[in-house]
mmCIF file of C-alpha atoms in Angstrom:
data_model
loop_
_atom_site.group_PDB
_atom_site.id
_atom_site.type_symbol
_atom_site.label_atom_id
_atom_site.label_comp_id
_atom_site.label_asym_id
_atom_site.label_seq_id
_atom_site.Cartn_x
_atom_site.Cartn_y
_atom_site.Cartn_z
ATOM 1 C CA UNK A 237 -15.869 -12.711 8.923
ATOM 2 C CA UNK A 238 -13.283 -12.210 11.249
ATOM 3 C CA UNK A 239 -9.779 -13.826 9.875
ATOM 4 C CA UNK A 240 -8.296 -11.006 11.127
ATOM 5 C CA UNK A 241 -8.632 -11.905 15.058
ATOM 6 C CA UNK A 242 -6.161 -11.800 17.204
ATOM 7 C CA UNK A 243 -3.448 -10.607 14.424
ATOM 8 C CA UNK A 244 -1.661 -7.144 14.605
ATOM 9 C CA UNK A 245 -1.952 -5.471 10.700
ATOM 10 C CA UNK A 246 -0.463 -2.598 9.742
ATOM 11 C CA UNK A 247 -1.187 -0.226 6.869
ATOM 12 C CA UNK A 248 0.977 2.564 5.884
ATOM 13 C CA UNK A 249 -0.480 5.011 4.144
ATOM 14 C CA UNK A 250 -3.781 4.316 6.378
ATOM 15 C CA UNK A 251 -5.524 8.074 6.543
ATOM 16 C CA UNK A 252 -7.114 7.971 2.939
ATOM 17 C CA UNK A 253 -7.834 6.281 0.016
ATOM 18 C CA UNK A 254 -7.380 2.266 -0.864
ATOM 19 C CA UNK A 255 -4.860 2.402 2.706
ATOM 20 C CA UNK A 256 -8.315 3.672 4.883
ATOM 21 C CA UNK A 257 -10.412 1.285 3.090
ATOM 22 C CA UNK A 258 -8.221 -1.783 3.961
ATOM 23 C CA UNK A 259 -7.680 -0.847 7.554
ATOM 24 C CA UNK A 260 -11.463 -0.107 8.001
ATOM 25 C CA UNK A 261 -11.548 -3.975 6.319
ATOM 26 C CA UNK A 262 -9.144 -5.555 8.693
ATOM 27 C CA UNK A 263 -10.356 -4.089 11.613
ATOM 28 C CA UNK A 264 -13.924 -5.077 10.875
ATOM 29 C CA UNK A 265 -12.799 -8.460 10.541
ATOM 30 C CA UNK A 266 -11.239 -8.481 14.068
ATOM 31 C CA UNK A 267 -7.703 -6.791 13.060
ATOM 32 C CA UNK A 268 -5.596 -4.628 15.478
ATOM 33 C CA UNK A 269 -4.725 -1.988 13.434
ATOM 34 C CA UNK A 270 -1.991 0.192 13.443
ATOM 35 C CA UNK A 271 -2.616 3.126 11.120
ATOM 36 C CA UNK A 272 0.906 4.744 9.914
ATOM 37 C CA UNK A 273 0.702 8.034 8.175
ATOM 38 C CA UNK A 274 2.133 11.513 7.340
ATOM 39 C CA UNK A 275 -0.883 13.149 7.996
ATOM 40 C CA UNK A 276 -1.127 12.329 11.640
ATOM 41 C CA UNK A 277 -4.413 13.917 12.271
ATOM 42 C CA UNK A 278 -6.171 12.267 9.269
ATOM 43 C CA UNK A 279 -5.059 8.997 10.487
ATOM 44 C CA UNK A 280 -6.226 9.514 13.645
ATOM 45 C CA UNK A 281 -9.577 10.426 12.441
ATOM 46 C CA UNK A 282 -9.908 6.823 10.679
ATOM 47 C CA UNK A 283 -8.499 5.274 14.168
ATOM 48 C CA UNK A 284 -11.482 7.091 15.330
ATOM 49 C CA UNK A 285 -14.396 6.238 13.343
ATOM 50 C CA UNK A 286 -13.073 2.338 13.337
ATOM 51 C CA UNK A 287 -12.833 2.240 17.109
ATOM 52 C CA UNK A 288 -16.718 3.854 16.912
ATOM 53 C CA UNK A 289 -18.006 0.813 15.168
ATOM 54 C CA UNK A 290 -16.228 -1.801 17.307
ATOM 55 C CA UNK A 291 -12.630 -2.160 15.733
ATOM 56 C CA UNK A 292 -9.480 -1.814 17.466
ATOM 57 C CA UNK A 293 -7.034 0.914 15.656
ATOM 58 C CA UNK A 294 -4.161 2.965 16.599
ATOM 59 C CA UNK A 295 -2.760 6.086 14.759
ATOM 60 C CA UNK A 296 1.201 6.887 14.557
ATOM 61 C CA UNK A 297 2.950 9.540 12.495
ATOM 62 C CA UNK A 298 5.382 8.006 10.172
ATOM 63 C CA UNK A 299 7.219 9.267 7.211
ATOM 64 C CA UNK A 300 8.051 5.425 5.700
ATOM 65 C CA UNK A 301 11.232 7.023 3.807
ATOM 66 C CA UNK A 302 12.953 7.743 6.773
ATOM 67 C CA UNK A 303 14.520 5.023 8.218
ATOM 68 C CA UNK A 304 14.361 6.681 12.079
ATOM 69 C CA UNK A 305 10.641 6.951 11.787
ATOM 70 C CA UNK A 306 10.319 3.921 10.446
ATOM 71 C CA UNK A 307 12.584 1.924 13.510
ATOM 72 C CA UNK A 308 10.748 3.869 15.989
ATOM 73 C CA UNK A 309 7.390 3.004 14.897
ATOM 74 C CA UNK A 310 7.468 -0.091 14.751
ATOM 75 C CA UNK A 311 9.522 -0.038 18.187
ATOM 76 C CA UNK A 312 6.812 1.456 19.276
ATOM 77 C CA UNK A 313 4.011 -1.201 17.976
ATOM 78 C CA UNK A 314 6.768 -4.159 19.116
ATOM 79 C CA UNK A 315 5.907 -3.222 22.782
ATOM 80 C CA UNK A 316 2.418 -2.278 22.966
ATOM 81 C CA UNK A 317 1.659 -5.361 20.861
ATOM 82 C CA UNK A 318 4.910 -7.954 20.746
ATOM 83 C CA UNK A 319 4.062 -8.798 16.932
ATOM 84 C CA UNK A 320 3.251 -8.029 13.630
ATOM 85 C CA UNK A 321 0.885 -10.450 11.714
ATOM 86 C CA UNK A 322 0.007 -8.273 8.366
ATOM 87 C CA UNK A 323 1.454 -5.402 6.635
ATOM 88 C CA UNK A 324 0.269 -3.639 3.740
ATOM 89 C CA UNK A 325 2.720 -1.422 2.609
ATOM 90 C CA UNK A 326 0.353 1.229 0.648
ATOM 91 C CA UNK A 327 1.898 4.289 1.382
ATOM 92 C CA UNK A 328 2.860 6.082 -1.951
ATOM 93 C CA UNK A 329 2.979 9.225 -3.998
ATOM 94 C CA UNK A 330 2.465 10.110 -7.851
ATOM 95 C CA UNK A 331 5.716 12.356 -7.832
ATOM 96 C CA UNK A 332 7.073 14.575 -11.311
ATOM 97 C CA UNK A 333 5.027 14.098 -14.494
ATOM 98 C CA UNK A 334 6.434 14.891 -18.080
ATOM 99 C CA UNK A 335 9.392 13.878 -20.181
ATOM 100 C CA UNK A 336 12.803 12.273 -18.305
ATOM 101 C CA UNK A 337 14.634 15.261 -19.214
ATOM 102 C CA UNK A 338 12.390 17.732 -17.534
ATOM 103 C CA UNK A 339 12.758 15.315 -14.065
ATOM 104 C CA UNK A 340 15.063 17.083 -11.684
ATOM 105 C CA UNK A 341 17.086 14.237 -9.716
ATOM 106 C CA UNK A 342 15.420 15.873 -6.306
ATOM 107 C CA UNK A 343 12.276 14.946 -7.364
ATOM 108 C CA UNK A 344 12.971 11.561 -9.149
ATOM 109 C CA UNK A 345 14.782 10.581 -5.648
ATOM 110 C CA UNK A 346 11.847 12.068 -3.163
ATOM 111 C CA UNK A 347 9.283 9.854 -4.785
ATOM 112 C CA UNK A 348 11.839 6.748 -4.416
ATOM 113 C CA UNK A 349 11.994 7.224 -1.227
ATOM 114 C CA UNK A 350 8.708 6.717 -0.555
ATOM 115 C CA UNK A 351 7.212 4.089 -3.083
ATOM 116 C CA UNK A 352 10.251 1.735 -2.960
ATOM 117 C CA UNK A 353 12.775 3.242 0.254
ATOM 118 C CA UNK A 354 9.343 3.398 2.687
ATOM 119 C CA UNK A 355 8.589 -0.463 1.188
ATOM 120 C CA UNK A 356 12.072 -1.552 1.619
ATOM 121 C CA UNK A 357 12.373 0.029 5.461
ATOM 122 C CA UNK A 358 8.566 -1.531 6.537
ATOM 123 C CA UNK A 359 9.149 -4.745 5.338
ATOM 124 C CA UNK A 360 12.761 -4.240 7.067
ATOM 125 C CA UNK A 361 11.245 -4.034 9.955
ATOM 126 C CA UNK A 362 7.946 -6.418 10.009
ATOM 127 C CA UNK A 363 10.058 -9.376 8.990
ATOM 128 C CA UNK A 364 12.287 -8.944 12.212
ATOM 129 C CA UNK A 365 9.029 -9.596 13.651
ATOM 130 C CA UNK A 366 7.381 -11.945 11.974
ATOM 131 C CA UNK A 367 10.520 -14.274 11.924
ATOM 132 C CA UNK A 368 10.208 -13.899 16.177
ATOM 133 C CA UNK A 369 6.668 -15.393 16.034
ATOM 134 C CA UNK A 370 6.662 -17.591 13.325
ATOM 135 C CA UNK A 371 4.552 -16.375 10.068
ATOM 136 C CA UNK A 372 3.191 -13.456 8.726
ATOM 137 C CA UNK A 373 2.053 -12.138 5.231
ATOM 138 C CA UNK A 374 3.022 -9.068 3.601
ATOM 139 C CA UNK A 375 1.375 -7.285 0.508
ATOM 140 C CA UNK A 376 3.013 -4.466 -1.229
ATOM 141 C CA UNK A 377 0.963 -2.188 -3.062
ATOM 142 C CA UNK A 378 2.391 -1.548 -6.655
ATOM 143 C CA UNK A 379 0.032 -0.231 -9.809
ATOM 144 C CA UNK A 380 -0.603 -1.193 -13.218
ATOM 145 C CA UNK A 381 2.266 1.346 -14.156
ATOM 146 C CA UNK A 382 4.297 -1.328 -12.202
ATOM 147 C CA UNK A 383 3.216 -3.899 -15.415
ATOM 148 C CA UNK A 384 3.178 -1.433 -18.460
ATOM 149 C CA UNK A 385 4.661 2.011 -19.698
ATOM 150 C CA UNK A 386 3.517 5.232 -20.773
ATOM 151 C CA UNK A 387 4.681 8.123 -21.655
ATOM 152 C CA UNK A 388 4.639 10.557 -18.968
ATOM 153 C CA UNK A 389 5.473 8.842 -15.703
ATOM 154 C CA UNK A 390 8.868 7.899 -15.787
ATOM 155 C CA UNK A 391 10.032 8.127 -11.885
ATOM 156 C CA UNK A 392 6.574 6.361 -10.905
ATOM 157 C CA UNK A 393 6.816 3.562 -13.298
ATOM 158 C CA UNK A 394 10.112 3.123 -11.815
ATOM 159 C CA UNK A 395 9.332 3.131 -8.445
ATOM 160 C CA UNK A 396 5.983 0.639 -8.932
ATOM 161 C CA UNK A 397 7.802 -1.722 -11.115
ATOM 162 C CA UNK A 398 10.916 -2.456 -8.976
ATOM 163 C CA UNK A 399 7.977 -3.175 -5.881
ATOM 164 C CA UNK A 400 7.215 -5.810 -7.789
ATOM 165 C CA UNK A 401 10.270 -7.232 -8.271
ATOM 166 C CA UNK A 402 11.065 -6.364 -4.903
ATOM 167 C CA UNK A 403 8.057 -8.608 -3.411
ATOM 168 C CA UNK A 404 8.955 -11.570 -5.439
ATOM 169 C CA UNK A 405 12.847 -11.560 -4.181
ATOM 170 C CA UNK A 406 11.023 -11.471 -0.520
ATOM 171 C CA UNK A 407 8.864 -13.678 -1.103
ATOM 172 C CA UNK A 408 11.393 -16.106 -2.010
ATOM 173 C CA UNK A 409 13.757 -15.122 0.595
ATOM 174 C CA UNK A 410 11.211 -15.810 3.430
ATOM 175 C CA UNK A 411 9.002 -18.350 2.076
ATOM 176 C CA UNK A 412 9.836 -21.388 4.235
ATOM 177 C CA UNK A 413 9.563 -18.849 7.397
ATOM 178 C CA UNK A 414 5.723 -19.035 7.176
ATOM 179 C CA UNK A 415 6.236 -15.897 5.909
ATOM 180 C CA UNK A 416 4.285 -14.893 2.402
ATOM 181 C CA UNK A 417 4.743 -11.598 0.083
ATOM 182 C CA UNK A 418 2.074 -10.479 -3.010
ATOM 183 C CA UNK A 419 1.628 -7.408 -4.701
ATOM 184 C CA UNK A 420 -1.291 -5.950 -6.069
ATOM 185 C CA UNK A 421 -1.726 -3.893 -8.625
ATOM 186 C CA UNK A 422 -4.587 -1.784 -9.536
ATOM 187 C CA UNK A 423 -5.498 0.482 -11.832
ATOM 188 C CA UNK A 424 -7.248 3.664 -11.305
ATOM 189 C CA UNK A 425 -8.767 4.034 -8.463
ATOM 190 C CA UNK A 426 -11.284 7.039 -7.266
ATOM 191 C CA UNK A 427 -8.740 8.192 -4.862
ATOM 192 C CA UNK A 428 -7.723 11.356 -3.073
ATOM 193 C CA UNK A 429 -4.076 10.666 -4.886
ATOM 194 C CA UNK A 430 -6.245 10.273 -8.517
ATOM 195 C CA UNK A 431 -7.994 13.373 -7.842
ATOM 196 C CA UNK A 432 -5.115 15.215 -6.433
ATOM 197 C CA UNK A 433 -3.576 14.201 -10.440
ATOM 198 C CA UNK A 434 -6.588 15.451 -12.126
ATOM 199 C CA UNK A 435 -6.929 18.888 -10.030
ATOM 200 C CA UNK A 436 -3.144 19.742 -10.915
ATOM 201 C CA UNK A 437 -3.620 19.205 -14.487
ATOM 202 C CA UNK A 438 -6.256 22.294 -14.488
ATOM 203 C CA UNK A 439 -8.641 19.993 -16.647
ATOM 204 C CA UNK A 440 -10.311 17.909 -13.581
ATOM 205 C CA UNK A 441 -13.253 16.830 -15.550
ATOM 206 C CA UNK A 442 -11.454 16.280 -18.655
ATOM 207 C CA UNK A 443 -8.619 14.257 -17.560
ATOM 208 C CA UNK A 444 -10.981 11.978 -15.581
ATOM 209 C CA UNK A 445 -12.970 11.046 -17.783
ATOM 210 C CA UNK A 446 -10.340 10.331 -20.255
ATOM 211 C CA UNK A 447 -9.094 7.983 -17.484
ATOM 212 C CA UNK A 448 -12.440 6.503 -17.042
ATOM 213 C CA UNK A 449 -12.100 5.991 -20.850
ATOM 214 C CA UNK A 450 -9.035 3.530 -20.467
ATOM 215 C CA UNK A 451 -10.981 0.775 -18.257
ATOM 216 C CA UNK A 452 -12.928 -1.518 -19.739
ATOM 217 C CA UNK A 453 -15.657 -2.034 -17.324
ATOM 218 C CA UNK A 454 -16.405 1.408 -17.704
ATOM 219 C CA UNK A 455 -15.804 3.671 -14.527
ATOM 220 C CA UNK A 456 -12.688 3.942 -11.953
ATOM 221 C CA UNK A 457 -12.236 1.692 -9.262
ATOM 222 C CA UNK A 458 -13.380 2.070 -5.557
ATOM 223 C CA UNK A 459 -10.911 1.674 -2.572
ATOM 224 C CA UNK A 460 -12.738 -0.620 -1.150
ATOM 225 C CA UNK A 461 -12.401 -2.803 -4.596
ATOM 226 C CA UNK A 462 -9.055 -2.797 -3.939
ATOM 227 C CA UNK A 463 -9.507 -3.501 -0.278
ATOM 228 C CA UNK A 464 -10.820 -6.641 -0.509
ATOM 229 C CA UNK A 465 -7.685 -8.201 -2.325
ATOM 230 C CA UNK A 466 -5.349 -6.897 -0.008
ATOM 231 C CA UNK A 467 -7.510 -8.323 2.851
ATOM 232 C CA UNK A 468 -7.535 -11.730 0.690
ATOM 233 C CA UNK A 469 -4.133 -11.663 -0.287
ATOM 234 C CA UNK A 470 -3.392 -10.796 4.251
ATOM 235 C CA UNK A 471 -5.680 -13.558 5.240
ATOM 236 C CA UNK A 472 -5.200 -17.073 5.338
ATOM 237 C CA UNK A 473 -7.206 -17.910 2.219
ATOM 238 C CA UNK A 474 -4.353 -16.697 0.056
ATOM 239 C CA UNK A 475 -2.406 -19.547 2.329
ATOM 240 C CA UNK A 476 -0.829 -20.867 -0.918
ATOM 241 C CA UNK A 477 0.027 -17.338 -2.808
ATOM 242 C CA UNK A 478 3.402 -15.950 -2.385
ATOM 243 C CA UNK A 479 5.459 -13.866 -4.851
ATOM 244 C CA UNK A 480 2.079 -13.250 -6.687
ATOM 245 C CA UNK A 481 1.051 -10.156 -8.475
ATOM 246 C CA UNK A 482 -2.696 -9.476 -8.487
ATOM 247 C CA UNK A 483 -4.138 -6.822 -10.814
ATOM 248 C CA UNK A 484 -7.272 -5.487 -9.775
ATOM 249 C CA UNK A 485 -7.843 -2.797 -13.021
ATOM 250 C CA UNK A 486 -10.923 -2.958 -14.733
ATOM 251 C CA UNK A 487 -9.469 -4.866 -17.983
ATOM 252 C CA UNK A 488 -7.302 -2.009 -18.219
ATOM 253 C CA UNK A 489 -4.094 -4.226 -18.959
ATOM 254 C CA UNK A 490 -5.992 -6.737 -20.750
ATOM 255 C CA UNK A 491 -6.167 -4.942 -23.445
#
């Protein structure tokens, strides 16, 4: 397939995980893709390996909750490329764990600023863009925790559920601009971020297979999984989906 020709993507959060997996998608499908991460190194490691198989990808360092960063980037991608076609904002973090009253207001405001501030500044900035040339489609990562509670995740839940919210007021804002917004919403996913959670509880093998436990079909979900709805939800096929919410969780909230 190649729906992705001639269109300029970008993925934030692009160096690991379901953000890798969807830029290796789009630029196997013909995507230019611009590859915004912390890790600067990592990402250009992925911009790499896709440009060894035949894709087009470019690395930048970007910290999407600082707006700076964020208007130089995509500054920066304005004049190598004049447009922006696709993005996927993905970048995230899992941030403080525990009861409310044990969050410090540091920490409940750091992981803001990057699951809802670093979605609010992208999509800032890509519409500018996509309202110059005519169209575009955006898809903001969220998370089942963006759909239902529990009871240790306060500042997360927080941050995924107001995405959601957050794509549908786009998506209704911009949707006679050619211009369409989903979210998606998956579950857990066998991901350097879902490992990272396991290793800090000090019971790794425990804690995933507990979480293994909660899906229905039986195992976590692979990036690539994931990958293939955001590329879906990007492409033209999803031509008559805007201010949609797609879970992709193993029967995890069907329950």
């Amino acid at each position: 397939m190649t729906r992705f020709k001639d269109k300029v993507c970008v993925v934030t959060g692009g160096a690991k995980g379901i953000g890798e997996a969807t830029a290796r998608r789009m630029a196997a499908e013909g995507g230019a893709v611009m590859i915004l991460d912390l890790k600067y190194e990592e990402a250009q490691a992925a911009a790499d390996q896709f440009m060894g198989v035949g894709g087009f990808a470019q690395a930048y360092a970007c910290d999407v909750a600082d707006e700076a960063a964020v208007r130089d980037v995509f500054a920066q991608i304005e004049t190598h490329h004049g447009r922006i076609d696709v993005l996927v904002n993905n970048a995230g973090t899992s941030g403080p764990s525990g009861p409310i009253e044990d969050i410090a207001l540091a920490d409940w405001r750091a992981l803001l600023a990057v699951n809802l501030d670093g979605v609010f500044l992208c999509t800032r900035e890509a519409l500018r863009l996509m309202k110059a040339t005519g169209g575009g489609a955006i898809v903001n990562i969220s998370s089942i925790y963006g759909l239902v509670g529990s009871a240790d995740a306060a500042a997360y839940h927080a941050s995924k559920g107001a995405v959601r919210l957050l794509t549908k007021a786009t998506a209704l804002q911009v949707a006679k601009l050619g211009i369409r917004v989903n979210s998606v919403h998956p579950g857990f996913i066998d991901t350097p971020l879902v490992q990272d959670y396991a290793d800090r509880s000090g019971q790794h093998d425990q804690v995933l297979a507990g979480l293994v436990a909660l899906h229905p079909i039986g195992r976590l979900g692979r990036s690539e999984e994931v990958a293939a709805v955001i590329a879906f939800l990007a492409s033209d096929d999803a031509s008559f989906m805007t201010g949609s919410e797609v879970v992709v969780d193993g029967g995890y909230t069907a329950q």
